[in-house]
Tab-separated table of C-alpha atoms in Angstrom:
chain	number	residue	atom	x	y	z
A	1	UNK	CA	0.000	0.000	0.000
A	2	UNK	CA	2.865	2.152	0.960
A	3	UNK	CA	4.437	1.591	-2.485
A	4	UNK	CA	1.127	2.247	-4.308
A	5	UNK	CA	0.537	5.667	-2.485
A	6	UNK	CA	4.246	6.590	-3.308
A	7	UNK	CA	3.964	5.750	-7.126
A	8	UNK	CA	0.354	7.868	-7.220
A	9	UNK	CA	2.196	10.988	-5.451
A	10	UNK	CA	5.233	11.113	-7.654
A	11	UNK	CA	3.075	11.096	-10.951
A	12	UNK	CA	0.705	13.404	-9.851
A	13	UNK	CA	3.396	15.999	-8.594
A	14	UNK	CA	5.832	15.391	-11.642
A	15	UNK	CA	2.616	16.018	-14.033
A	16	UNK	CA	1.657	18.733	-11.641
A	17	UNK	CA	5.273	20.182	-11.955
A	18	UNK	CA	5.744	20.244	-15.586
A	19	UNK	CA	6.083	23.156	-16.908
A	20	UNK	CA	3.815	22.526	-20.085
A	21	UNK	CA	1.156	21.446	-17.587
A	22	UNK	CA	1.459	24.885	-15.618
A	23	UNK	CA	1.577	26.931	-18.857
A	24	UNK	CA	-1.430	24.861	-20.148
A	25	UNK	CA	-3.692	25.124	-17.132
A	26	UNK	CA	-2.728	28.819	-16.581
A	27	UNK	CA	-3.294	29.891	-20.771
A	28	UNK	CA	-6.156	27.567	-21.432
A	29	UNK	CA	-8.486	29.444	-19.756
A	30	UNK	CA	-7.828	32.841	-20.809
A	31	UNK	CA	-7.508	31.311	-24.458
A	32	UNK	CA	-10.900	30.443	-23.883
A	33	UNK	CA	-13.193	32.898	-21.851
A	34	UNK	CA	-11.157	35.175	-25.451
A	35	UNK	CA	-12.529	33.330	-27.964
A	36	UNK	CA	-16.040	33.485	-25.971
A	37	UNK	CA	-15.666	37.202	-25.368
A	38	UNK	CA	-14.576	37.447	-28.901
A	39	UNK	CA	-17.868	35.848	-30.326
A	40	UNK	CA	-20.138	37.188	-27.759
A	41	UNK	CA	-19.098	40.947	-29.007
A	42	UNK	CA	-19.065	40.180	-32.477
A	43	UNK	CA	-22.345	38.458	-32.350
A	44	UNK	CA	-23.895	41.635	-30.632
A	45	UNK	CA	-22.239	43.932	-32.846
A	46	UNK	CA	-23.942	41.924	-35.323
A	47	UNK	CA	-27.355	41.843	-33.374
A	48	UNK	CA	-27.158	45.297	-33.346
A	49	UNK	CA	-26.760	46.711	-36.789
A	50	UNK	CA	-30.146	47.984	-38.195
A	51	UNK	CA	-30.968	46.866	-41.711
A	52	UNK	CA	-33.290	49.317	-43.689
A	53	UNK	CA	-36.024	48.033	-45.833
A	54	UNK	CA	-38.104	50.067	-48.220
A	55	UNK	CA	-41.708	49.793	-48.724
A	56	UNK	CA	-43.545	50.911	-52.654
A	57	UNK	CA	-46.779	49.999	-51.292
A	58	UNK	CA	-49.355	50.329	-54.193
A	59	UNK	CA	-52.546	48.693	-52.675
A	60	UNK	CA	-54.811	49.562	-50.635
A	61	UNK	CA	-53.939	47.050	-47.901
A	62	UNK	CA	-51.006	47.047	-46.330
A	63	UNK	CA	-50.256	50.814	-45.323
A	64	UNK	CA	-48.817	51.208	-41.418
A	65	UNK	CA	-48.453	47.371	-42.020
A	66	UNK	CA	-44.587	48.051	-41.979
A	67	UNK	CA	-43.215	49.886	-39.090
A	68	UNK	CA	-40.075	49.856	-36.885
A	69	UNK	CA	-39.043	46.396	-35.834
A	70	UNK	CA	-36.346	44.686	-34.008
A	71	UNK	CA	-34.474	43.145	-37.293
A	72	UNK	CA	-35.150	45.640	-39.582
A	73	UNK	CA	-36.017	49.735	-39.993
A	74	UNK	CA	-38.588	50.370	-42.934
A	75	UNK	CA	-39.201	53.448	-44.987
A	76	UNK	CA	-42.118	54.449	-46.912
A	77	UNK	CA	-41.534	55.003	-50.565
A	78	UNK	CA	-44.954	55.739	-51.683
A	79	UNK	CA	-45.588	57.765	-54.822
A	80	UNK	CA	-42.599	56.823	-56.907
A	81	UNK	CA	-42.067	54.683	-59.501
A	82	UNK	CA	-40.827	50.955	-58.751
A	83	UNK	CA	-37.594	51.698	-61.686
A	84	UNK	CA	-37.017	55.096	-59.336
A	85	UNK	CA	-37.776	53.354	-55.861
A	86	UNK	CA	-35.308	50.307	-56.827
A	87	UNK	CA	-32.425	52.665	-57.838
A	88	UNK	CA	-33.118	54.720	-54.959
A	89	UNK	CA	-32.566	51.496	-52.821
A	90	UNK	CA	-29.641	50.571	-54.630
A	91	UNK	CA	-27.623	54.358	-54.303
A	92	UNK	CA	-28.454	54.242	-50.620
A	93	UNK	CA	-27.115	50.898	-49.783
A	94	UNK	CA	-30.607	49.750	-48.378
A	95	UNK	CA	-31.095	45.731	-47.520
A	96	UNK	CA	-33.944	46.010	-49.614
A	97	UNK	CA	-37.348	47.226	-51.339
A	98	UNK	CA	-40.685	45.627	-50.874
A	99	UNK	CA	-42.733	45.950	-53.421
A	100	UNK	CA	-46.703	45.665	-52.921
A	101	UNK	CA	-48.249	46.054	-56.583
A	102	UNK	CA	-51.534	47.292	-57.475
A	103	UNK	CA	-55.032	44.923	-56.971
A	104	UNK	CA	-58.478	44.878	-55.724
A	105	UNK	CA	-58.139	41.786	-53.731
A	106	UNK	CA	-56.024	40.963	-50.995
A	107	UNK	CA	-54.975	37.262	-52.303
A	108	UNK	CA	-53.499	38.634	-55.517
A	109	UNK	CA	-51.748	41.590	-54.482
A	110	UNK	CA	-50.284	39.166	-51.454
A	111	UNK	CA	-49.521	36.845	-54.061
A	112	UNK	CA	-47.810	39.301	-56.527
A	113	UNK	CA	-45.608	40.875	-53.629
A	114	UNK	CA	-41.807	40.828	-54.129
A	115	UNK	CA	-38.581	41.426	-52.024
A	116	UNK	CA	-35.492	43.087	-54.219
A	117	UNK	CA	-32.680	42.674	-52.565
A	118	UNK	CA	-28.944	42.787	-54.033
A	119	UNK	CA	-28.316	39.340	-51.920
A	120	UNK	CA	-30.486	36.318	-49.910
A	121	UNK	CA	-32.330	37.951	-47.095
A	122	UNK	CA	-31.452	36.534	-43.767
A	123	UNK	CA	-34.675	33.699	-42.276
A	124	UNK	CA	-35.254	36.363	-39.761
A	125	UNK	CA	-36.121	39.651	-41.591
A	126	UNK	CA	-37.868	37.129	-44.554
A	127	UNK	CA	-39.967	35.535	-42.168
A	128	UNK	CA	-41.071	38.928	-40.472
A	129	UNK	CA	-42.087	40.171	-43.452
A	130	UNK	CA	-43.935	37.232	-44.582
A	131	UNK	CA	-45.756	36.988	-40.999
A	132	UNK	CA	-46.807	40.795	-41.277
A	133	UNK	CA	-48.313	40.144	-44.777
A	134	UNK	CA	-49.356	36.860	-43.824
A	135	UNK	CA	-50.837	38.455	-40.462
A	136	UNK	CA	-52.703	41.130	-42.218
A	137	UNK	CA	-54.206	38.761	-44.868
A	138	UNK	CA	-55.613	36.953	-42.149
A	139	UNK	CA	-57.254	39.589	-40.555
A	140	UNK	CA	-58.873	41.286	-43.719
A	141	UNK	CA	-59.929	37.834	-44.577
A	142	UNK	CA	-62.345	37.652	-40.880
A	143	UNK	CA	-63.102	41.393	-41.234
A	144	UNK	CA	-65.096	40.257	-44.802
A	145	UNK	CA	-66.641	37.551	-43.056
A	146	UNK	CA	-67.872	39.722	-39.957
A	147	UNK	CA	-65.213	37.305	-37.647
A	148	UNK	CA	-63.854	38.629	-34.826
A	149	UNK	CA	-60.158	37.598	-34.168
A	150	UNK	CA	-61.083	36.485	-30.921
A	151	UNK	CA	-63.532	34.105	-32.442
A	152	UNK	CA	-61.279	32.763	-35.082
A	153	UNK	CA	-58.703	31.936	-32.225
A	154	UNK	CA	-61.508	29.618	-30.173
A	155	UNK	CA	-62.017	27.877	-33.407
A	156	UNK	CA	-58.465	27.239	-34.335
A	157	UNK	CA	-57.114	26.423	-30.792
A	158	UNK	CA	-55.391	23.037	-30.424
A	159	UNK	CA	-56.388	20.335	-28.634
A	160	UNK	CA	-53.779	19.084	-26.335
A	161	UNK	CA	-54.472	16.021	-23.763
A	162	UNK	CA	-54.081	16.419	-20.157
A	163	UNK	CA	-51.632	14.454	-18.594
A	164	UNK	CA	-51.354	13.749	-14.983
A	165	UNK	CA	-49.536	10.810	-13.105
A	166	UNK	CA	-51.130	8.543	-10.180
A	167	UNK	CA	-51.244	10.199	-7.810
A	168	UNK	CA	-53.141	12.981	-9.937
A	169	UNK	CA	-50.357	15.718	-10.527
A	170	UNK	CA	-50.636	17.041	-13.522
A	171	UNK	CA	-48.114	17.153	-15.990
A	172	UNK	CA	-46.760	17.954	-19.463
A	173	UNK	CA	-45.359	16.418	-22.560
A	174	UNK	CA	-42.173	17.016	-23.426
A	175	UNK	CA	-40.867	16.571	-20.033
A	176	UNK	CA	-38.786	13.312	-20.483
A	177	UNK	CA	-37.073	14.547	-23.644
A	178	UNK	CA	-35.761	17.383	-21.640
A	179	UNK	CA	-34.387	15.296	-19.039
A	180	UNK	CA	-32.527	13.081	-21.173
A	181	UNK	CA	-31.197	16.277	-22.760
A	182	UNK	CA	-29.426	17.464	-19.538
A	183	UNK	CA	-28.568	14.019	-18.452
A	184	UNK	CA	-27.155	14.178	-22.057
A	185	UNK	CA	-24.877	16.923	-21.525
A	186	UNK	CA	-23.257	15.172	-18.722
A	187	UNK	CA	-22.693	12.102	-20.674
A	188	UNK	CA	-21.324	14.331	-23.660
A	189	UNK	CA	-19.206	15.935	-20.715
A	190	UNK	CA	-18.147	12.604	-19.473
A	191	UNK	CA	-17.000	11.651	-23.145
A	192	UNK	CA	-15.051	14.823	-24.198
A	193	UNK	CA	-12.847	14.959	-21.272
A	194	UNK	CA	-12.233	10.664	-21.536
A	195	UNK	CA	-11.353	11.534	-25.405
A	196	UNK	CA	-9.350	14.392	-24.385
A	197	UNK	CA	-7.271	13.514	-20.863
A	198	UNK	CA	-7.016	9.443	-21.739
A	199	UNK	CA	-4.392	10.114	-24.312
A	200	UNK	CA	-2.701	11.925	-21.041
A	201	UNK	CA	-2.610	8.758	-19.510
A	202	UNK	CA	-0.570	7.155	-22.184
A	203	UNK	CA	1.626	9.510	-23.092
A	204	UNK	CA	2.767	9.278	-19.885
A	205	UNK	CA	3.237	5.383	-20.156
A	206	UNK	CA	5.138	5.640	-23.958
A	207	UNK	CA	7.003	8.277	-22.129
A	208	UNK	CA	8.843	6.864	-19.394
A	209	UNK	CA	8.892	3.730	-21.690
A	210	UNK	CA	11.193	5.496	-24.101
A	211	UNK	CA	13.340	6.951	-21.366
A	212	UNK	CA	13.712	3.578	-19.863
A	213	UNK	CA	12.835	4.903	-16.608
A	214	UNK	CA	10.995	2.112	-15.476
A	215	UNK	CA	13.348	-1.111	-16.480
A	216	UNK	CA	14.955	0.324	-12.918
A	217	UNK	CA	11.429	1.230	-10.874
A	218	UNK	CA	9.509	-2.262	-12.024
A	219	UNK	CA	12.208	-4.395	-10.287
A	220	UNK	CA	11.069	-3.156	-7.054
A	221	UNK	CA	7.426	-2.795	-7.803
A	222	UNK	CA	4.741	-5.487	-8.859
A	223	UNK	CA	3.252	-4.678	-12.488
A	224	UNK	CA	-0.383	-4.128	-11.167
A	225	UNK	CA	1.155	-1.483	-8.282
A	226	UNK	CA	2.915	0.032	-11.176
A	227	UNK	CA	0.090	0.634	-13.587
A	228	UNK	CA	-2.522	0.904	-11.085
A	229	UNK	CA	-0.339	3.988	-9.194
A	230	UNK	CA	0.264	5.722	-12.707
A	231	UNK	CA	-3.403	5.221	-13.825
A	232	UNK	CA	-4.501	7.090	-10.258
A	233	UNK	CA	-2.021	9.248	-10.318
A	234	UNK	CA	-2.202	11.102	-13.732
A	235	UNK	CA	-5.182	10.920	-13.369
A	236	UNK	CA	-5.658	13.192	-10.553
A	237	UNK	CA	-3.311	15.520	-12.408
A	238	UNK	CA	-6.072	15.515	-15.285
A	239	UNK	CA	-9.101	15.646	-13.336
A	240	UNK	CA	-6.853	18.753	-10.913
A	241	UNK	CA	-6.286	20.800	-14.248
A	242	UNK	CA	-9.988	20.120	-15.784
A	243	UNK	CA	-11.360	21.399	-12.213
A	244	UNK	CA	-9.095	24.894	-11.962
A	245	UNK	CA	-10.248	24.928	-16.119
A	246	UNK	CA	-13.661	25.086	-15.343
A	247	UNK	CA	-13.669	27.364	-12.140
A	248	UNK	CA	-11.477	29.580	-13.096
A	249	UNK	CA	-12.632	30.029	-16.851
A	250	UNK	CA	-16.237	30.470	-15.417
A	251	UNK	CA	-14.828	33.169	-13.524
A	252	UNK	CA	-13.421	34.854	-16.330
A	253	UNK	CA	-16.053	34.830	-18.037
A	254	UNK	CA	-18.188	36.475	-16.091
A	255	UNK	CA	-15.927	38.987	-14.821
A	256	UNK	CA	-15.004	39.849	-18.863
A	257	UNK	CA	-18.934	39.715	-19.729
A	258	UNK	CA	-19.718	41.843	-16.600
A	259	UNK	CA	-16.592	44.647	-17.987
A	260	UNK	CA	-18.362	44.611	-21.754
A	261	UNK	CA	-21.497	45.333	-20.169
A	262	UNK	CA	-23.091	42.245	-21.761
A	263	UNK	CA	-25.688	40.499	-19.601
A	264	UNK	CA	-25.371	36.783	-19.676
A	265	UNK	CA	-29.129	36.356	-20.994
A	266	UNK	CA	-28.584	38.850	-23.399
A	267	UNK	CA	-29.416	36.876	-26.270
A	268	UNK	CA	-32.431	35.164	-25.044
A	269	UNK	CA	-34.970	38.008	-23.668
A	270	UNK	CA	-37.941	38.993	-25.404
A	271	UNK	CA	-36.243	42.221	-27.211
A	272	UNK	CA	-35.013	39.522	-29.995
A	273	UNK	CA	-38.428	38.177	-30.232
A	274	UNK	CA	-40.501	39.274	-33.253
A	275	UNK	CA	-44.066	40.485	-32.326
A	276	UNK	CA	-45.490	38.048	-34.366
A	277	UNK	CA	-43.430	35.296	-33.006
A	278	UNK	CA	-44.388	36.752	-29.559
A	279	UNK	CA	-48.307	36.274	-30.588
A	280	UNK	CA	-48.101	33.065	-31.812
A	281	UNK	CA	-46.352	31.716	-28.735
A	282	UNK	CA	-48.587	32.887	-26.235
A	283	UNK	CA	-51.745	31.878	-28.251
A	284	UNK	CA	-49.943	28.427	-27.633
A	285	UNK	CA	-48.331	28.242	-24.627
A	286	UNK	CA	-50.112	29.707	-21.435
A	287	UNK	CA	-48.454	30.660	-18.205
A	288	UNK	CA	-49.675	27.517	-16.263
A	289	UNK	CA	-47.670	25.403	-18.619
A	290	UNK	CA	-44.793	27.440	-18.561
A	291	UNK	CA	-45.046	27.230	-14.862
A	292	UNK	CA	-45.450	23.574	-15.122
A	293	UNK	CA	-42.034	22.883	-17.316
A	294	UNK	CA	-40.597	25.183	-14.428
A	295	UNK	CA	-41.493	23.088	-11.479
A	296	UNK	CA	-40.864	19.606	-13.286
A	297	UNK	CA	-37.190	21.181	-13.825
A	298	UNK	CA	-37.384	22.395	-10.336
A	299	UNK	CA	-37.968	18.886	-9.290
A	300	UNK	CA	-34.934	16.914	-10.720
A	301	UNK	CA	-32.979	15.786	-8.385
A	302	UNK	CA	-29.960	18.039	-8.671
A	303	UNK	CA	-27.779	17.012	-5.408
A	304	UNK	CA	-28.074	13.191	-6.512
A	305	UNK	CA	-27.531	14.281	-10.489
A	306	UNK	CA	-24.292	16.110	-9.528
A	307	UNK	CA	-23.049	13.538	-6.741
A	308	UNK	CA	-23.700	10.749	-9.484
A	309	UNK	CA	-22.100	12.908	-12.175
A	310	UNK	CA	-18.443	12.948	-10.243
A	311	UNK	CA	-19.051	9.290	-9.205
A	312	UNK	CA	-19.603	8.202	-13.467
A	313	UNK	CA	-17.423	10.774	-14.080
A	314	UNK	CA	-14.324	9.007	-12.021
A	315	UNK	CA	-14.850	5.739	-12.541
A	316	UNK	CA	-15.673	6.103	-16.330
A	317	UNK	CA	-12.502	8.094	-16.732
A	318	UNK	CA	-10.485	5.601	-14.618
A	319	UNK	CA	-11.351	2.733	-16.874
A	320	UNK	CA	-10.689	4.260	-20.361
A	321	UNK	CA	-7.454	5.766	-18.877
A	322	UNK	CA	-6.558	1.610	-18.505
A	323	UNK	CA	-7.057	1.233	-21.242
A	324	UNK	CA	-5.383	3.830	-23.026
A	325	UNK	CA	-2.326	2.647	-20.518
A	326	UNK	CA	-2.589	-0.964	-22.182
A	327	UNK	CA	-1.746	0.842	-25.496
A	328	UNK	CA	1.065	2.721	-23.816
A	329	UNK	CA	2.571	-0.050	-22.968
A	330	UNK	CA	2.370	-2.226	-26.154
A	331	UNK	CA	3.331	0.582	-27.986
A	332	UNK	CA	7.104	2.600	-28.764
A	333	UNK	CA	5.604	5.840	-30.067
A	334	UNK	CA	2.350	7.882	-30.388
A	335	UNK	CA	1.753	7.106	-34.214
A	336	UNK	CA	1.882	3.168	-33.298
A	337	UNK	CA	-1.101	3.769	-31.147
A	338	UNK	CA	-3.867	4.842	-34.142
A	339	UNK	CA	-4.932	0.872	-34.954
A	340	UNK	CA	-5.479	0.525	-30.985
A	341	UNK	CA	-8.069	3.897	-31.152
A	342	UNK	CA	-10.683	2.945	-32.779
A	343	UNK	CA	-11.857	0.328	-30.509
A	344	UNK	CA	-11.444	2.214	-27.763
A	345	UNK	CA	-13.718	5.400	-28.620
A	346	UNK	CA	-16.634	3.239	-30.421
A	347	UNK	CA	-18.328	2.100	-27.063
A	348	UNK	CA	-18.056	6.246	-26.178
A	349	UNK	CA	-19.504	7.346	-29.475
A	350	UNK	CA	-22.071	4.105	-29.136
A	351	UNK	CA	-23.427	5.506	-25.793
A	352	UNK	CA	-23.992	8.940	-27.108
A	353	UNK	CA	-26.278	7.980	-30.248
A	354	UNK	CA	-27.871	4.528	-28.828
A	355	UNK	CA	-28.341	6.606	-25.540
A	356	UNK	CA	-30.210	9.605	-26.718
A	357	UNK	CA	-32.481	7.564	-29.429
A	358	UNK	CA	-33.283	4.848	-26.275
A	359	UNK	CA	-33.557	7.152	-23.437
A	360	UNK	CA	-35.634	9.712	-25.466
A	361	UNK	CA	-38.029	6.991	-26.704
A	362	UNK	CA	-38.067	4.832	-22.855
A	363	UNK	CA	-35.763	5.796	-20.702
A	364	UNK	CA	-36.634	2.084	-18.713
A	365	UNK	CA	-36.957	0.045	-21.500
A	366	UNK	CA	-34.215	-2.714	-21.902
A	367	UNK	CA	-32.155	-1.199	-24.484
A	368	UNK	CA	-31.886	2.037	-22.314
A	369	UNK	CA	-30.871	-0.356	-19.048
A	370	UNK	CA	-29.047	-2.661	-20.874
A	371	UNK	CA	-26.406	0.380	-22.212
A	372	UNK	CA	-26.716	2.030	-18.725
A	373	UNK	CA	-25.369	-1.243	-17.067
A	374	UNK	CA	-22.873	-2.209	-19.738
A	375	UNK	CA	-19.525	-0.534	-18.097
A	376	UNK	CA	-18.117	0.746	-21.177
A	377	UNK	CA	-21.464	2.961	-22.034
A	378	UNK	CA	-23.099	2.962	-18.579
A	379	UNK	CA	-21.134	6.491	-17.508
A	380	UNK	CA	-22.855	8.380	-20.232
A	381	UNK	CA	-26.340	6.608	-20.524
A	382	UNK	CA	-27.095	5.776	-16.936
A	383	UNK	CA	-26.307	10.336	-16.929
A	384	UNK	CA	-29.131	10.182	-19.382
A	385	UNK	CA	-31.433	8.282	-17.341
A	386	UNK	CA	-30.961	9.757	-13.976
A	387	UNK	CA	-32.601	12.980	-14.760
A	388	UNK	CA	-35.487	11.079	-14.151
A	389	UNK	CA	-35.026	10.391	-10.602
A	390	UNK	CA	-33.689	7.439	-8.259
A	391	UNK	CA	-36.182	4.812	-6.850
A	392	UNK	CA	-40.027	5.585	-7.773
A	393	UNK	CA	-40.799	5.938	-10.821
A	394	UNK	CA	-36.888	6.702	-11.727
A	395	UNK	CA	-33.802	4.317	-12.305
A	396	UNK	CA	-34.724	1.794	-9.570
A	397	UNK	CA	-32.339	1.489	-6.884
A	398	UNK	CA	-30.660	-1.647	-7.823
A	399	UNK	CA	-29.963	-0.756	-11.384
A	400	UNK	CA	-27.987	2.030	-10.125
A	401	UNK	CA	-25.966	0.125	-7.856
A	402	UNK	CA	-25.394	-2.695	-10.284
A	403	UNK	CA	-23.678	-0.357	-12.765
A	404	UNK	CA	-21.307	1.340	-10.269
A	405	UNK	CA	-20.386	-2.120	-9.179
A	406	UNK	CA	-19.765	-2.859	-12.935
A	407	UNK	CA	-18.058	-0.327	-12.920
A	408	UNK	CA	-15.413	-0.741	-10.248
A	409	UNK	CA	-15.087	-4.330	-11.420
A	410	UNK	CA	-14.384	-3.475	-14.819
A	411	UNK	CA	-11.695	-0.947	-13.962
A	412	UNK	CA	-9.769	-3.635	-11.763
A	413	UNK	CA	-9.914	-6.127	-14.107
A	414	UNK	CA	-8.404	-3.869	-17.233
A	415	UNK	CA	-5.881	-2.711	-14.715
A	416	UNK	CA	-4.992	-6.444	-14.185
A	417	UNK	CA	-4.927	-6.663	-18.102
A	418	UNK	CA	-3.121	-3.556	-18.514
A	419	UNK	CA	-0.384	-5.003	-16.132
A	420	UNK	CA	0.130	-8.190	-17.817
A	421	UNK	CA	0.559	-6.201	-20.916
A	422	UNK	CA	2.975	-3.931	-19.481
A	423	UNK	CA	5.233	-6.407	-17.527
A	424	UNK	CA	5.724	-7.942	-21.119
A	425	UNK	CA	5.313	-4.908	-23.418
A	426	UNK	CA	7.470	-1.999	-21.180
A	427	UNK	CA	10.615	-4.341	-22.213
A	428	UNK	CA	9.522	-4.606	-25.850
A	429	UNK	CA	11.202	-2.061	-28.094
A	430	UNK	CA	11.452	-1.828	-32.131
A	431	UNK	CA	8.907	-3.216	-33.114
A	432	UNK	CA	4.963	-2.701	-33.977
A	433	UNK	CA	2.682	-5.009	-31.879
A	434	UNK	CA	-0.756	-6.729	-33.046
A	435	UNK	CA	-3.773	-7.751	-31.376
A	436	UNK	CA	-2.682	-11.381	-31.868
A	437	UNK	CA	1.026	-10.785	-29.991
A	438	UNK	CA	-0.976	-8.806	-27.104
A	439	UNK	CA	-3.000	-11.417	-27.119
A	440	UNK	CA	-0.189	-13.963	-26.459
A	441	UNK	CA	1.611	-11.341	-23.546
A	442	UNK	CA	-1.740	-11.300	-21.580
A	443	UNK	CA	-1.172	-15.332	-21.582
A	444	UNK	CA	2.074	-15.545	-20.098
A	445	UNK	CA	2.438	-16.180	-16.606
């Protein structure tokens, strides 16, 4: 135990140490919360130039139809030709001219209306314009026919189904989808930083390979000590330098935000909602919903969520950083190590796309459980699932403490692999293993 604790100290504080690692953990960051800052202000830069639109409105339909907006400022270019009026447009450097031609009836003239513009209008100004014409159509339409628009909107409301559980709470669709989404994100979390800090792992192993560091340190030490210090150890480096990333670029970033004057929820109030977008959303989604999407967020269980996030989060990395020791080991260089990847990131990208196409459709059913007890997948889908709750009518008790002991299983036993190929493969130089000479090493006794 002794030695164990004294191999996991000296590769966390020589990783710790290295200079590359300080200069990585210190610039990272900053890199970072830059290249946010960067888009953020370019993005509202962007947000906030105003495009000018003219109007040649010929009919009798559609005057005050066109006034300021959010996307766009129009100007009325009555009384002027259409040859004149698109000239005029095109010396000014407008966006672009609407033309409404001459008619009698509303569906014609709406039908005959054209945009000139010198390039492809944007989806947002296009589809404001089309929802004011579209808008005002509609109404002229129900004034002919002595409708009211408050009439009109009882007739076309939708029917939606109420949905309440058991115990009669009442509930709304949609609900499980989001779930899975956040449990999602964790997973995806879980993945990127497996994909990103495994190769850590072995570097470290081809490393002191190549150096020949450890033909000295493994005659004192047992292989599985050996590989199962290093695998703890630069680890903790990883998991150290991913932490400080995350705390100290969320710092950043709101402390760079806060001196632009940008508000974090800039981009998602209702000043970059379109009137008419504004209408039809609250014809379709009323305040008790909203309130009801609130408290069913309100209810996931966050402590468990996070507490079972850094408990996947280990374990998941500890295994995959095994395994990307095993390769370390077999292999002399980095570039010998691209036949071994493959394998190694499938079950990853597996639990991503079986996950989210399971969970979404049953988050219980047995392809969802299966892949959330499977240890390779398990850290990411089981994330998916637990949204959802523990116990109830969440992941059941037993399923979640079958996967963690999967877990820890499966990470001991690829460490004992991983050993086997090291004792053999961390005195094996010059020369390109395969899967059927690894094969042979884990067989020797």
């Amino acid at each position: 135990m002794d030695k164990l604790l004294l191999i996991i100290k000296r590769e966390y504080m020589a990783k710790v140490r290295n200079k590359s690692f300080i200069v990585l953990t210190v610039l990272s960051p900053i890199i970072i919360v830059a290249m946010i800052a960067l888009v953020v202000y370019l993005a509202k830069v962007n947000s906030e130039e105003k495009r000018i639109v003219a109007v040649l409105d010929e009919s009798p339909f559609f005057s005050h139809q066109f006034t300021e907006g959010t996307e766009a400022s129009y100007i009325d270019f009555s009384n002027i030709s259409l040859e004149k009026a698109i000239d005029s447009v095109h010396a000014a450097g407008y966006y672009g001219l609407i033309h409404i031609p001459e008619g009698d009836k509303i569906d014609i003239v709406a039908d005959k209306i054209q945009f000139y513009t010198k390039e492809s209008p944007s989806m947002d100004i296009l589809g404001s314009i089309e929802g004011k014409i579209e808008h005002k159509v509609r109404e002229f339409k129900l004034e002919a026919l002595h409708i009211s628009p408050e009439v009109m909107n009882e007739l076309e409301s939708n029917y939606e189904m109420r949905i309440v559980n058991f115990s009669g709470e009442k509930n709304v669709k949609g609900i499980s989808e989001l779930k899975a989404f956040i449990g999602g994100g964790f997973g995806y979390l879980i993945m990127m930083f497996i994909i990103i800090y495994g190769a850590f792992v072995m570097r470290s192993v081809i490393e002191e390979k190549t150096t020949r560091i450890i033909e000295v340190i493994i005659s004192s030490v047992r292989p599985f000590q050996l590989m199962l210090g290093k695998i703890l150890g630069t680890s903790l480096a990883g998991i150290t330098q991913f932490v400080i990333w995350i705390i100290s670029a969320g710092l950043l970033t709101y402390g760079v935000l806060s001196v632009m004057g940008i508000e974090v929820d800039a981009f998602h109030n209702q000043a970059n909602i379109s009137p008419e977008a504004m209408e039809t959303f609250n014809t379709t989604a009323s305040q008790d919903t909203i309130q009801l999407y609130v408290n069913e967020l309100v209810k996931i269980p966050w402590g468990t969520l996070i507490i079972c996030f850094l408990l996947y989060f280990s374990l998941g990395y500890l295994i995959y950083s095994s395994i990307y020791a095993a390769i370390g080991a077999a292999v002399d260089n980095e570039t010998d190590t691209q036949q071994f990847m493959f394998p190694v990131i499938t079950p990853l990208m597996l639990g991503i796309y079986v996950g989210f196409f399971s969970v979404f459709e049953n988050p219980h059913g047995p392809i969802a459980v299966a892949f959330s007890l499977f240890p390779l997948t398990s850290p990411i889908v089981m994330m998916m699932r637990l949204p959802s709750g523990v116990g109830g009518a969440g992941v059941p008790w037993w399923q979640l403490i079958t996967s963690i002991i999967f877990l820890i299983m499966t990470f001991l036993f690829i460490v004992w692999i991983a050993a086997k190929i090291y004792r053999v493969g961390i005195l094996m130089y010059g020369k390109k293993p395969s899967y059927k000479e690894i094969y042979k090493w884990l067989k020797y006794k």
